[in-house]
Amino acid sequence: MRNYLKAFKRAAAVGAVALAVFSLQPGSAQAAQDRDPGARPSPGVVGGTRAQQGEFPWMVRLSMGCGGALYTKQIVLTAAHCVNGSGANTSITATAGVADLNSSSAIKVKSTRVLQAPGYDGQGKDWALIKLAKPIDLPTLKIADTAAYNSGTFTIAGWGADREGGSQQRYLLKATVPFVDDATCKGAYGNLVDAEEICAGYLQQGGVDTCQGDSGGPMFRKDNAGAWIQVGIVSWGQGCARPGYPGVYSEVSTFAADISSAAASLGG
């Protein structure tokens, strides 16, 4: 297991969020944070700017204090550490269709089932699916099924805090971060799961990163046809936007086939 005195997951304890749109649910990211004895409050997208309404229509905010993306119109792809196991679960509310979480146009749908990555033990395999009670009529985000897109510059987005130690955000923030190769990332952390994790960030100067409350959200870029494609899932890091410590993301292409099979098993 990685040393949580130094590195921690980026789920938020939403009880501390000063926005009425959030509610802490049992079996949530708070439990994931409680399992990380070294976790301390840290922030959403650091160094970001506000996303425009409709710019990333597949973005989802989850009531346990995590992000996600619409994999299908009825299934949200998020991080394994945002949920507690698999099975029936009606405690999660997904908010979609808005950049402003307080907007009266927000679409809110309850969960029905959760499927956490089989074999997840806190290290690697950080993905999960949440089935919703009904479809959301919004565009979905395609996932990468090849490592060909694991390079270049990525976009990150979320409602997490905008600085380390900050609070969760009402408005969706976005930023861009460059790919960091495995060898360099392993040099920073020492315990990277190379085949299952991908890193991104401004290694020398820091200043731009995902942070607490962004867990489970997508890291994405344009594919060869100019369409958005998801290459990562916000997972963990040391602090937020610190020089020398890039953000660590679950490598979506590694799990594409497993995610597809899991989604088929959920139906929808």
CSV table of C-alpha atoms in Angstrom, one decimal:
chain,number,residue,atom,x,y,z
A,1,MET,CA,0.0,0.0,0.0
A,2,ARG,CA,1.2,3.5,-0.7
A,3,ASN,CA,2.3,5.7,2.2
A,4,TYR,CA,-0.8,7.8,3.0
A,5,LEU,CA,1.2,10.0,5.3
A,6,LYS,CA,2.5,11.6,2.2
A,7,ALA,CA,0.0,10.8,-0.5
A,8,PHE,CA,-3.8,10.8,-0.3
A,9,LYS,CA,-6.9,10.4,-2.4
A,10,ARG,CA,-8.6,13.4,-3.7
A,11,ALA,CA,-12.2,12.7,-2.5
A,12,ALA,CA,-13.8,15.4,-0.4
A,13,ALA,CA,-15.5,15.4,2.9
A,14,VAL,CA,-18.6,17.1,1.7
A,15,GLY,CA,-19.9,17.9,5.2
A,16,ALA,CA,-17.4,20.8,5.1
A,17,VAL,CA,-18.7,22.1,1.8
A,18,ALA,CA,-20.4,25.5,2.1
A,19,LEU,CA,-22.9,24.7,-0.6
A,20,ALA,CA,-26.4,23.5,0.0
A,21,VAL,CA,-26.3,21.4,-3.1
A,22,PHE,CA,-24.1,18.7,-1.4
A,23,SER,CA,-25.1,16.2,1.2
A,24,LEU,CA,-22.9,13.6,2.8
A,25,GLN,CA,-24.1,10.1,2.2
A,26,PRO,CA,-23.2,6.9,4.0
A,27,GLY,CA,-20.8,4.6,2.3
A,28,SER,CA,-19.2,7.5,0.6
A,29,ALA,CA,-15.9,9.3,-0.1
A,30,GLN,CA,-15.8,10.3,3.6
A,31,ALA,CA,-15.2,6.6,4.4
A,32,ALA,CA,-12.5,6.5,1.8
A,33,GLN,CA,-10.8,9.5,3.4
A,34,ASP,CA,-11.2,7.9,6.8
A,35,ARG,CA,-9.1,4.9,5.6
A,36,ASP,CA,-6.3,7.3,4.8
A,37,PRO,CA,-4.8,8.2,8.2
A,38,GLY,CA,-2.5,10.8,6.7
A,39,ALA,CA,-5.2,12.5,4.7
A,40,ARG,CA,-5.6,16.2,5.5
A,41,PRO,CA,-7.9,18.8,4.0
A,42,SER,CA,-6.8,19.8,0.6
A,43,PRO,CA,-8.6,21.3,-2.4
A,44,GLY,CA,-10.9,21.4,-6.9
A,45,VAL,CA,-9.0,22.3,-9.8
A,46,VAL,CA,-6.0,24.5,-8.7
A,47,GLY,CA,-5.0,27.2,-11.2
A,48,GLY,CA,-8.2,26.7,-13.2
A,49,THR,CA,-10.7,29.0,-14.8
A,50,ARG,CA,-14.5,28.7,-15.0
A,51,ALA,CA,-15.9,26.3,-17.6
A,52,GLN,CA,-18.7,27.6,-19.7
A,53,GLN,CA,-22.2,26.2,-19.4
A,54,GLY,CA,-22.4,23.2,-21.8
A,55,GLU,CA,-18.6,23.1,-22.4
A,56,PHE,CA,-18.2,19.6,-20.9
A,57,PRO,CA,-21.8,18.3,-20.9
A,58,TRP,CA,-20.9,14.9,-19.6
A,59,MET,CA,-19.4,16.1,-16.3
A,60,VAL,CA,-21.2,14.9,-13.2
A,61,ARG,CA,-21.0,15.9,-9.5
A,62,LEU,CA,-21.6,13.1,-7.0
A,63,SER,CA,-23.1,13.8,-3.6
A,64,MET,CA,-20.4,12.0,-1.7
A,65,GLY,CA,-18.0,14.7,-2.8
A,66,CYS,CA,-16.5,13.3,-6.0
A,67,GLY,CA,-16.7,13.9,-9.7
A,68,GLY,CA,-17.5,11.6,-12.6
A,69,ALA,CA,-18.4,11.5,-16.3
A,70,LEU,CA,-21.3,10.0,-18.1
A,71,TYR,CA,-20.0,6.7,-19.6
A,72,THR,CA,-23.5,6.0,-20.9
A,73,LYS,CA,-26.6,8.1,-20.4
A,74,GLN,CA,-27.4,5.9,-17.3
A,75,ILE,CA,-23.9,5.0,-16.0
A,76,VAL,CA,-21.3,7.3,-14.4
A,77,LEU,CA,-17.6,6.4,-14.5
A,78,THR,CA,-15.8,7.6,-11.3
A,79,ALA,CA,-13.1,6.4,-8.9
A,80,ALA,CA,-13.2,3.2,-6.9
A,81,HIS,CA,-12.1,5.1,-3.7
A,82,CYS,CA,-15.2,7.2,-4.0
A,83,VAL,CA,-17.5,4.2,-3.2
A,84,ASN,CA,-17.6,1.4,-0.7
A,85,GLY,CA,-17.8,-1.9,-2.6
A,86,SER,CA,-20.4,-3.1,-5.1
A,87,GLY,CA,-24.1,-3.7,-4.9
A,88,ALA,CA,-27.4,-2.0,-4.6
A,89,ASN,CA,-27.0,1.7,-3.6
A,90,THR,CA,-29.7,4.4,-3.6
A,91,SER,CA,-27.7,6.9,-1.5
A,92,ILE,CA,-25.8,8.8,-4.2
A,93,THR,CA,-27.2,11.7,-6.0
A,94,ALA,CA,-25.7,12.6,-9.4
A,95,THR,CA,-26.0,16.3,-10.5
A,96,ALA,CA,-25.5,16.9,-14.2
A,97,GLY,CA,-26.2,19.4,-17.0
A,98,VAL,CA,-24.8,22.5,-15.3
A,99,ALA,CA,-21.6,24.3,-14.6
A,100,ASP,CA,-23.2,26.1,-11.7
A,101,LEU,CA,-24.3,23.6,-9.1
A,102,ASN,CA,-26.9,26.0,-7.7
A,103,SER,CA,-28.6,26.4,-11.1
A,104,SER,CA,-32.3,25.6,-11.2
A,105,SER,CA,-31.5,23.7,-14.4
A,106,ALA,CA,-29.5,21.1,-12.6
A,107,ILE,CA,-30.5,17.5,-13.4
A,108,LYS,CA,-30.5,15.4,-10.3
A,109,VAL,CA,-30.8,11.6,-10.4
A,110,LYS,CA,-30.4,9.0,-7.7
A,111,SER,CA,-28.1,5.9,-8.0
A,112,THR,CA,-29.5,2.4,-8.0
A,113,ARG,CA,-26.3,0.2,-8.1
A,114,VAL,CA,-22.5,0.6,-7.7
A,115,LEU,CA,-19.9,-1.6,-9.2
A,116,GLN,CA,-16.4,-1.0,-7.8
A,117,ALA,CA,-13.4,-2.3,-9.8
A,118,PRO,CA,-13.0,-6.0,-8.8
A,119,GLY,CA,-9.9,-6.5,-6.7
A,120,TYR,CA,-9.6,-2.9,-5.7
A,121,ASP,CA,-7.5,-2.6,-2.6
A,122,GLY,CA,-6.6,1.1,-2.5
A,123,GLN,CA,-3.6,0.8,-4.9
A,124,GLY,CA,-4.3,1.0,-8.6
A,125,LYS,CA,-7.6,-0.2,-10.2
A,126,ASP,CA,-9.2,3.1,-9.1
A,127,TRP,CA,-12.4,3.0,-11.1
A,128,ALA,CA,-16.0,2.4,-10.4
A,129,LEU,CA,-19.4,2.6,-12.2
A,130,ILE,CA,-22.6,4.1,-10.7
A,131,LYS,CA,-25.9,3.1,-12.4
A,132,LEU,CA,-28.5,5.8,-12.2
A,133,ALA,CA,-32.3,5.4,-11.7
A,134,LYS,CA,-33.0,6.8,-15.1
A,135,PRO,CA,-31.0,8.0,-18.2
A,136,ILE,CA,-29.8,11.6,-18.4
A,137,ASP,CA,-30.2,13.0,-21.9
A,138,LEU,CA,-26.8,14.5,-22.3
A,139,PRO,CA,-23.7,13.6,-24.3
A,140,THR,CA,-21.4,10.9,-23.0
A,141,LEU,CA,-17.6,10.9,-22.8
A,142,LYS,CA,-15.9,8.2,-24.8
A,143,ILE,CA,-13.0,6.4,-23.0
A,144,ALA,CA,-9.6,5.5,-24.5
A,145,ASP,CA,-9.1,1.9,-25.3
A,146,THR,CA,-5.5,2.3,-26.4
A,147,ALA,CA,-2.5,4.0,-24.8
A,148,ALA,CA,-2.1,6.1,-28.0
A,149,TYR,CA,-3.6,9.1,-26.3
A,150,ASN,CA,-1.5,8.8,-23.1
A,151,SER,CA,0.6,11.8,-24.1
A,152,GLY,CA,0.5,15.5,-24.8
A,153,THR,CA,-1.7,18.0,-23.0
A,154,PHE,CA,-4.8,17.0,-21.0
A,155,THR,CA,-7.8,18.9,-19.8
A,156,ILE,CA,-9.0,18.5,-16.2
A,157,ALA,CA,-12.3,19.8,-14.7
A,158,GLY,CA,-14.1,19.6,-11.4
A,159,TRP,CA,-15.9,21.3,-8.6
A,160,GLY,CA,-13.2,20.5,-6.0
A,161,ALA,CA,-11.4,23.2,-4.1
A,162,ASP,CA,-9.3,25.7,-6.0
A,163,ARG,CA,-6.3,25.7,-3.6
A,164,GLU,CA,-4.8,23.3,-1.1
A,165,GLY,CA,-6.8,23.6,2.1
A,166,GLY,CA,-9.6,25.4,0.3
A,167,SER,CA,-13.3,24.7,0.0
A,168,GLN,CA,-15.4,23.0,-2.7
A,169,GLN,CA,-16.5,25.2,-5.6
A,170,ARG,CA,-20.0,26.2,-6.8
A,171,TYR,CA,-18.8,26.6,-10.4
A,172,LEU,CA,-17.1,24.0,-12.6
A,173,LEU,CA,-13.4,24.8,-13.0
A,174,LYS,CA,-11.1,23.7,-15.8
A,175,ALA,CA,-7.4,23.7,-16.6
A,176,THR,CA,-4.8,22.0,-18.8
A,177,VAL,CA,-1.9,19.9,-17.6
A,178,PRO,CA,1.0,18.2,-19.5
A,179,PHE,CA,1.7,14.4,-19.5
A,180,VAL,CA,4.4,13.3,-17.1
A,181,ASP,CA,6.2,10.0,-18.0
A,182,ASP,CA,6.1,7.0,-15.7
A,183,ALA,CA,9.8,7.1,-14.8
A,184,THR,CA,9.6,10.8,-13.8
A,185,CYS,CA,6.4,10.2,-11.8
A,186,LYS,CA,7.9,7.2,-10.1
A,187,GLY,CA,10.9,9.3,-9.2
A,188,ALA,CA,8.5,11.7,-7.3
A,189,TYR,CA,6.4,9.1,-5.6
A,190,GLY,CA,8.3,5.8,-5.7
A,191,ASN,CA,5.2,3.6,-5.7
A,192,LEU,CA,3.5,4.3,-9.0
A,193,VAL,CA,1.6,1.4,-10.4
A,194,ASP,CA,3.0,1.9,-13.9
A,195,ALA,CA,0.5,-0.2,-15.9
A,196,GLU,CA,-2.5,1.2,-14.1
A,197,GLU,CA,-1.7,4.9,-13.4
A,198,ILE,CA,-0.8,7.9,-15.5
A,199,CYS,CA,0.6,11.2,-14.3
A,200,ALA,CA,0.1,14.8,-15.4
A,201,GLY,CA,1.1,18.2,-14.1
A,202,TYR,CA,3.7,21.0,-14.2
A,203,LEU,CA,6.5,19.2,-12.5
A,204,GLN,CA,8.9,22.1,-12.0
A,205,GLN,CA,6.6,24.9,-11.0
A,206,GLY,CA,3.5,23.2,-9.9
A,207,GLY,CA,0.5,25.6,-9.7
A,208,VAL,CA,-2.1,23.6,-11.7
A,209,ASP,CA,-3.6,20.3,-10.6
A,210,THR,CA,-6.7,18.5,-9.5
A,211,CYS,CA,-7.4,18.5,-5.8
A,212,GLN,CA,-9.7,17.4,-3.0
A,213,GLY,CA,-13.2,17.0,-4.3
A,214,ASP,CA,-12.1,16.2,-7.9
A,215,SER,CA,-11.6,12.5,-7.3
A,216,GLY,CA,-13.4,10.4,-9.9
A,217,GLY,CA,-13.5,13.2,-12.4
A,218,PRO,CA,-12.1,12.7,-15.9
A,219,MET,CA,-8.8,13.8,-17.4
A,220,PHE,CA,-9.4,14.1,-21.2
A,221,ARG,CA,-8.0,15.3,-24.5
A,222,LYS,CA,-9.0,15.4,-28.1
A,223,ASP,CA,-8.7,12.2,-30.2
A,224,ASN,CA,-7.5,12.1,-33.8
A,225,ALA,CA,-11.0,13.0,-35.0
A,226,GLY,CA,-11.2,16.1,-32.7
A,227,ALA,CA,-13.6,14.5,-30.2
A,228,TRP,CA,-13.0,14.5,-26.5
A,229,ILE,CA,-11.8,11.2,-25.1
A,230,GLN,CA,-11.1,10.3,-21.5
A,231,VAL,CA,-7.6,9.0,-20.7
A,232,GLY,CA,-7.6,9.3,-16.9
A,233,ILE,CA,-9.7,9.3,-13.7
A,234,VAL,CA,-8.6,11.6,-10.9
A,235,SER,CA,-7.1,9.4,-8.2
A,236,TRP,CA,-4.4,10.8,-5.8
A,237,GLY,CA,-1.3,12.9,-5.2
A,238,GLN,CA,0.8,14.6,-2.6
A,239,GLY,CA,-1.0,17.9,-1.7
A,240,CYS,CA,-2.3,19.8,-4.7
A,241,ALA,CA,-0.3,21.5,-7.4
A,242,ARG,CA,3.0,21.2,-5.4
A,243,PRO,CA,6.2,21.5,-7.4
A,244,GLY,CA,7.7,18.1,-7.9
A,245,TYR,CA,4.5,16.1,-7.4
A,246,PRO,CA,2.2,15.7,-10.4
A,247,GLY,CA,-1.4,14.5,-10.1
A,248,VAL,CA,-1.9,10.7,-10.4
A,249,TYR,CA,-4.8,9.4,-12.5
A,250,SER,CA,-6.2,5.9,-13.1
A,251,GLU,CA,-5.1,4.9,-16.6
A,252,VAL,CA,-8.4,4.4,-18.4
A,253,SER,CA,-7.0,2.5,-21.4
A,254,THR,CA,-5.7,-0.2,-19.2
A,255,PHE,CA,-9.2,-0.9,-17.9
A,256,ALA,CA,-11.3,-0.1,-21.0
A,257,ALA,CA,-12.3,-3.7,-21.6
A,258,ASP,CA,-13.2,-4.3,-17.9
A,259,ILE,CA,-15.2,-1.1,-17.7
A,260,SER,CA,-17.1,-2.1,-20.9
A,261,SER,CA,-17.9,-5.5,-19.5
A,262,ALA,CA,-18.9,-4.1,-16.1
A,263,ALA,CA,-21.2,-1.5,-17.7
A,264,ALA,CA,-22.8,-4.3,-19.8
A,265,SER,CA,-23.4,-6.3,-16.6
A,266,LEU,CA,-25.2,-3.3,-15.0
A,267,GLY,CA,-27.4,-2.8,-18.1
A,268,GLY,CA,-27.8,0.7,-19.4
